[in-house]
Amino acid sequence: MTCVAVFKWAMNPKDERLGVDGSIKWAANRPEVGDDDHAAIQVAQDANPGEPAVGVTMASGEMAFGAARGIENTIAIEGLDALAQPTEIAAALASAIKGIEGVTAVAIGDCAWQPMVPSLLAANLGWPCILAVDAVRPEGDGLVVTRRFGSGTQDIAVSGPVVMAVAARREEENKPGMRAILTARKKPVEKVNAQADNASVFEVSGVHEPEARASKIFDGSDPEAAVAQLVSALQSEGVL
């Protein structure tokens, strides 16, 4: 059984800049490591502790993130536009995963930057997708996947291939040091061409800034008057 960990595949929306003419520019024109990526790697490793997980990432920037966390072989996808749509990202990831022999589980971050991709990836593979995954453990010939459910968690028994969208509960606690990162950069990276030509795409009809609301500033020189103005404003907004 081979498990795949997908990491560094989404653009950080904080790098997006919207011009007055509606044009979009990016401060960093490449995918970044997401907040859930370290947890996705851990889940992929936990799904099959006896065999190192295979990493899949985009061929830009630092590609040793997975190798520094126990992944021995990484596949890097080349040729996908940094601004590719979710459908194209999912298609490229699915194509790369299909090229790996014996894959039965894929762990990918439940990413707020591109929330559609895990489900679209599962659709491209023809596998079920479990969202908000916390942990996984092998049991018999399958897996038991723990996901967040309401105010608690739910254990799901899985007997076939599955895509697990992992949501980290906290930041990575034990990050690799510089020596581990330098060693990781020597591990093998196989580059493959992105296969997303047949993916459906959305047509963007326009871009605009979020609607802004005027701010109300109260003169604090008279505290009692400022409080009265604040209460009046809250009442007019229906808050009080």
Short mmCIF file of C-alpha atoms in Angstrom, two decimals:
data_model
loop_
_atom_site.label_atom_id
_atom_site.label_comp_id
_atom_site.label_asym_id
_atom_site.label_seq_id
_atom_site.Cartn_x
_atom_site.Cartn_y
_atom_site.Cartn_z
CA MET A 1 0.00 0.00 0.00
CA THR A 2 1.41 3.37 -1.03
CA CYS A 3 0.26 6.60 0.59
CA VAL A 4 0.68 10.02 -1.00
CA ALA A 5 1.08 13.34 0.79
CA VAL A 6 0.28 16.45 -1.25
CA PHE A 7 1.95 19.66 -0.09
CA LYS A 8 2.77 23.17 -1.33
CA TRP A 9 0.18 23.31 -4.07
CA ALA A 10 -1.88 26.48 -3.41
CA MET A 11 -1.26 30.20 -3.75
CA ASN A 12 -1.47 32.30 -0.58
CA PRO A 13 -4.31 34.81 -1.04
CA LYS A 14 -2.46 37.25 1.24
CA ASP A 15 -0.06 37.77 -1.68
CA GLU A 16 -2.87 38.91 -3.97
CA ARG A 17 -2.98 42.58 -4.95
CA LEU A 18 -6.01 44.13 -6.67
CA GLY A 19 -5.35 47.24 -8.77
CA VAL A 20 -7.75 50.14 -9.21
CA ASP A 21 -8.33 49.00 -12.78
CA GLY A 22 -9.39 45.53 -11.62
CA SER A 23 -6.11 43.85 -12.52
CA ILE A 24 -4.69 41.23 -10.17
CA LYS A 25 -1.02 40.91 -9.32
CA TRP A 26 0.68 38.54 -6.91
CA ALA A 27 3.56 39.47 -4.61
CA ALA A 28 4.78 35.85 -4.77
CA ASN A 29 3.98 34.16 -8.06
CA ARG A 30 4.25 30.58 -6.81
CA PRO A 31 2.46 28.18 -4.43
CA GLU A 32 3.38 28.27 -0.75
CA VAL A 33 3.39 25.71 2.04
CA GLY A 34 -0.03 25.75 3.67
CA ASP A 35 -0.97 25.64 7.34
CA ASP A 36 -2.29 22.07 6.97
CA ASP A 37 0.57 20.61 4.92
CA HIS A 38 2.62 19.29 7.84
CA ALA A 39 -0.47 17.51 9.20
CA ALA A 40 -1.23 16.00 5.78
CA ILE A 41 2.27 14.52 5.64
CA GLN A 42 1.86 13.06 9.12
CA VAL A 43 -1.49 11.48 8.22
CA ALA A 44 -0.02 9.93 5.06
CA GLN A 45 2.79 8.44 7.13
CA ASP A 46 0.42 7.18 9.83
CA ALA A 47 -1.76 5.45 7.22
CA ASN A 48 1.08 3.05 6.43
CA PRO A 49 3.83 3.27 9.06
CA GLY A 50 5.86 0.50 7.41
CA GLU A 51 6.51 2.39 4.17
CA PRO A 52 7.54 6.02 3.56
CA ALA A 53 4.88 8.18 1.97
CA VAL A 54 5.42 9.62 -1.50
CA GLY A 55 5.26 13.39 -1.78
CA VAL A 56 3.53 15.32 -4.56
CA THR A 57 4.10 19.06 -4.91
CA MET A 58 4.45 21.85 -7.44
CA ALA A 59 7.86 22.38 -9.04
CA SER A 60 8.56 25.87 -7.74
CA GLY A 61 10.20 27.28 -4.66
CA GLU A 62 11.33 24.98 -1.85
CA MET A 63 10.52 21.36 -2.68
CA ALA A 64 12.25 19.77 0.33
CA PHE A 65 9.40 20.46 2.76
CA GLY A 66 8.16 16.88 2.60
CA ALA A 67 11.61 15.29 2.45
CA ALA A 68 12.57 17.08 5.67
CA ARG A 69 9.59 15.39 7.34
CA GLY A 70 10.28 11.79 6.38
CA ILE A 71 9.28 11.57 2.72
CA GLU A 72 11.90 9.72 0.67
CA ASN A 73 10.63 10.39 -2.86
CA THR A 74 8.94 13.54 -4.13
CA ILE A 75 7.15 14.10 -7.43
CA ALA A 76 7.13 17.72 -8.59
CA ILE A 77 4.58 18.89 -11.16
CA GLU A 78 5.95 21.25 -13.81
CA GLY A 79 4.16 23.46 -16.29
CA LEU A 80 1.04 24.35 -14.30
CA ASP A 81 0.29 28.06 -14.26
CA ALA A 82 0.60 29.55 -10.79
CA LEU A 83 -2.87 31.05 -11.28
CA ALA A 84 -4.43 27.78 -12.41
CA GLN A 85 -8.06 27.24 -11.43
CA PRO A 86 -9.05 24.62 -8.82
CA THR A 87 -10.24 22.25 -11.53
CA GLU A 88 -6.85 22.43 -13.25
CA ILE A 89 -4.91 21.97 -10.00
CA ALA A 90 -7.00 18.92 -9.10
CA ALA A 91 -6.58 17.42 -12.59
CA ALA A 92 -2.79 17.90 -12.50
CA LEU A 93 -2.54 16.35 -9.03
CA ALA A 94 -4.73 13.40 -10.04
CA SER A 95 -2.64 12.75 -13.14
CA ALA A 96 0.57 12.71 -11.09
CA ILE A 97 -0.96 10.41 -8.48
CA LYS A 98 -2.24 8.00 -11.13
CA GLY A 99 1.37 7.62 -12.27
CA ILE A 100 2.41 6.25 -8.87
CA GLU A 101 2.01 2.50 -8.53
CA GLY A 102 -0.21 1.04 -5.82
CA VAL A 103 -1.61 4.24 -4.30
CA THR A 104 -4.48 3.55 -1.91
CA ALA A 105 -4.60 6.74 0.17
CA VAL A 106 -3.95 10.41 -0.47
CA ALA A 107 -3.61 13.04 2.25
CA ILE A 108 -3.94 16.70 1.28
CA GLY A 109 -4.46 19.82 3.37
CA ASP A 110 -8.08 20.90 3.87
CA CYS A 111 -6.89 24.24 2.54
CA ALA A 112 -8.87 27.43 3.09
CA TRP A 113 -6.91 28.97 0.21
CA GLN A 114 -8.38 26.52 -2.33
CA PRO A 115 -11.19 24.62 -0.54
CA MET A 116 -12.55 22.98 -3.72
CA VAL A 117 -9.38 21.10 -4.65
CA PRO A 118 -9.50 18.08 -2.26
CA SER A 119 -13.03 17.16 -3.38
CA LEU A 120 -12.20 17.77 -7.05
CA LEU A 121 -9.08 15.63 -6.68
CA ALA A 122 -11.17 12.78 -5.28
CA ALA A 123 -13.64 13.18 -8.16
CA ASN A 124 -10.80 12.96 -10.71
CA LEU A 125 -9.53 9.79 -9.04
CA GLY A 126 -13.02 8.32 -8.63
CA TRP A 127 -12.47 7.89 -4.89
CA PRO A 128 -14.44 9.02 -1.83
CA CYS A 129 -13.21 12.11 0.01
CA ILE A 130 -13.26 12.62 3.78
CA LEU A 131 -13.00 16.24 4.93
CA ALA A 132 -11.78 17.75 8.22
CA VAL A 133 -9.55 14.75 8.95
CA ASP A 134 -7.71 14.72 12.28
CA ALA A 135 -5.92 11.38 12.22
CA VAL A 136 -5.79 7.91 10.68
CA ARG A 137 -4.71 4.45 11.74
CA PRO A 138 -4.44 1.12 9.92
CA GLU A 139 -6.92 -1.56 10.97
CA GLY A 140 -7.06 -4.94 9.27
CA ASP A 141 -6.98 -4.48 5.51
CA GLY A 142 -8.25 -0.91 5.69
CA LEU A 143 -8.05 2.34 7.59
CA VAL A 144 -9.92 4.06 10.38
CA VAL A 145 -10.11 7.78 9.66
CA THR A 146 -10.92 10.23 12.45
CA ARG A 147 -12.56 13.46 11.36
CA ARG A 148 -14.12 16.40 13.15
CA PHE A 149 -17.86 16.04 13.43
CA GLY A 150 -19.96 18.69 15.16
CA SER A 151 -18.44 19.38 18.56
CA GLY A 152 -16.61 16.04 18.63
CA THR A 153 -15.02 13.53 16.28
CA GLN A 154 -16.19 10.59 14.20
CA ASP A 155 -14.32 7.41 13.25
CA ILE A 156 -14.91 6.15 9.70
CA ALA A 157 -13.84 2.67 8.58
CA VAL A 158 -12.44 2.75 5.03
CA SER A 159 -11.84 -0.42 3.03
CA GLY A 160 -10.78 1.06 -0.33
CA PRO A 161 -8.78 3.97 -1.73
CA VAL A 162 -9.58 7.35 -0.23
CA VAL A 163 -8.64 11.02 -0.33
CA MET A 164 -8.26 12.56 3.13
CA ALA A 165 -8.47 16.35 3.46
CA VAL A 166 -6.53 17.05 6.64
CA ALA A 167 -7.22 20.05 8.87
CA ALA A 168 -4.41 20.81 11.31
CA ARG A 169 -5.50 21.69 14.83
CA ARG A 170 -2.31 23.57 15.66
CA GLU A 171 0.94 24.80 14.18
CA GLU A 172 3.75 22.32 13.66
CA GLU A 173 5.43 21.78 17.01
CA ASN A 174 8.76 20.16 16.07
CA LYS A 175 9.94 21.78 12.86
CA PRO A 176 13.02 20.32 11.13
CA GLY A 177 16.30 22.14 11.73
CA MET A 178 18.65 23.47 9.08
CA ARG A 179 20.70 20.26 9.00
CA ALA A 180 17.59 18.18 8.29
CA ILE A 181 16.54 20.60 5.54
CA LEU A 182 19.96 20.50 3.86
CA THR A 183 19.91 16.69 3.98
CA ALA A 184 16.36 16.67 2.58
CA ARG A 185 17.45 18.69 -0.45
CA LYS A 186 19.63 15.75 -1.51
CA LYS A 187 16.70 13.32 -1.66
CA PRO A 188 15.33 12.41 -5.10
CA VAL A 189 12.79 14.62 -6.84
CA GLU A 190 11.09 13.37 -10.00
CA LYS A 191 9.62 16.08 -12.22
CA VAL A 192 6.54 15.36 -14.32
CA ASN A 193 4.61 17.56 -16.72
CA ALA A 194 1.22 18.83 -15.62
CA GLN A 195 -1.70 17.11 -17.35
CA ALA A 196 -4.67 19.44 -17.01
CA ASP A 197 -5.61 20.30 -20.60
CA ASN A 198 -9.01 18.61 -20.41
CA ALA A 199 -10.03 20.17 -17.11
CA SER A 200 -13.15 22.32 -17.05
CA VAL A 201 -12.49 25.97 -16.25
CA PHE A 202 -14.54 28.87 -14.95
CA GLU A 203 -14.95 32.09 -16.90
CA VAL A 204 -14.21 35.13 -14.75
CA SER A 205 -16.76 37.82 -15.54
CA GLY A 206 -15.25 40.55 -13.38
CA VAL A 207 -13.18 41.50 -10.37
CA HIS A 208 -14.01 44.04 -7.67
CA GLU A 209 -12.98 45.00 -4.18
CA PRO A 210 -15.19 43.96 -1.26
CA GLU A 211 -17.91 46.46 -0.49
CA ALA A 212 -16.64 48.88 2.14
CA ARG A 213 -18.69 50.41 4.93
CA ALA A 214 -18.00 53.85 6.30
CA SER A 215 -16.38 53.93 9.73
CA LYS A 216 -17.79 56.09 12.51
CA ILE A 217 -15.26 57.93 14.67
CA PHE A 218 -16.36 59.39 17.99
CA ASP A 219 -14.63 62.33 19.62
CA GLY A 220 -13.26 61.02 22.90
CA SER A 221 -12.63 64.41 24.47
CA ASP A 222 -15.98 64.05 26.24
CA PRO A 223 -16.19 60.39 27.41
CA GLU A 224 -19.87 60.56 28.36
CA ALA A 225 -20.85 62.01 24.98
CA ALA A 226 -18.71 59.42 23.17
CA VAL A 227 -20.42 56.60 25.06
CA ALA A 228 -23.84 58.02 24.24
CA GLN A 229 -22.91 58.27 20.55
CA LEU A 230 -21.61 54.69 20.57
CA VAL A 231 -24.81 53.36 22.15
CA SER A 232 -26.92 55.32 19.66
CA ALA A 233 -24.89 53.95 16.73
CA LEU A 234 -25.22 50.37 17.98
CA GLN A 235 -28.96 50.80 18.42
CA SER A 236 -29.31 52.16 14.88
CA GLU A 237 -27.49 49.06 13.56
CA GLY A 238 -29.78 46.77 15.53
CA VAL A 239 -26.97 45.46 17.73
CA LEU A 240 -28.62 46.71 20.93
#
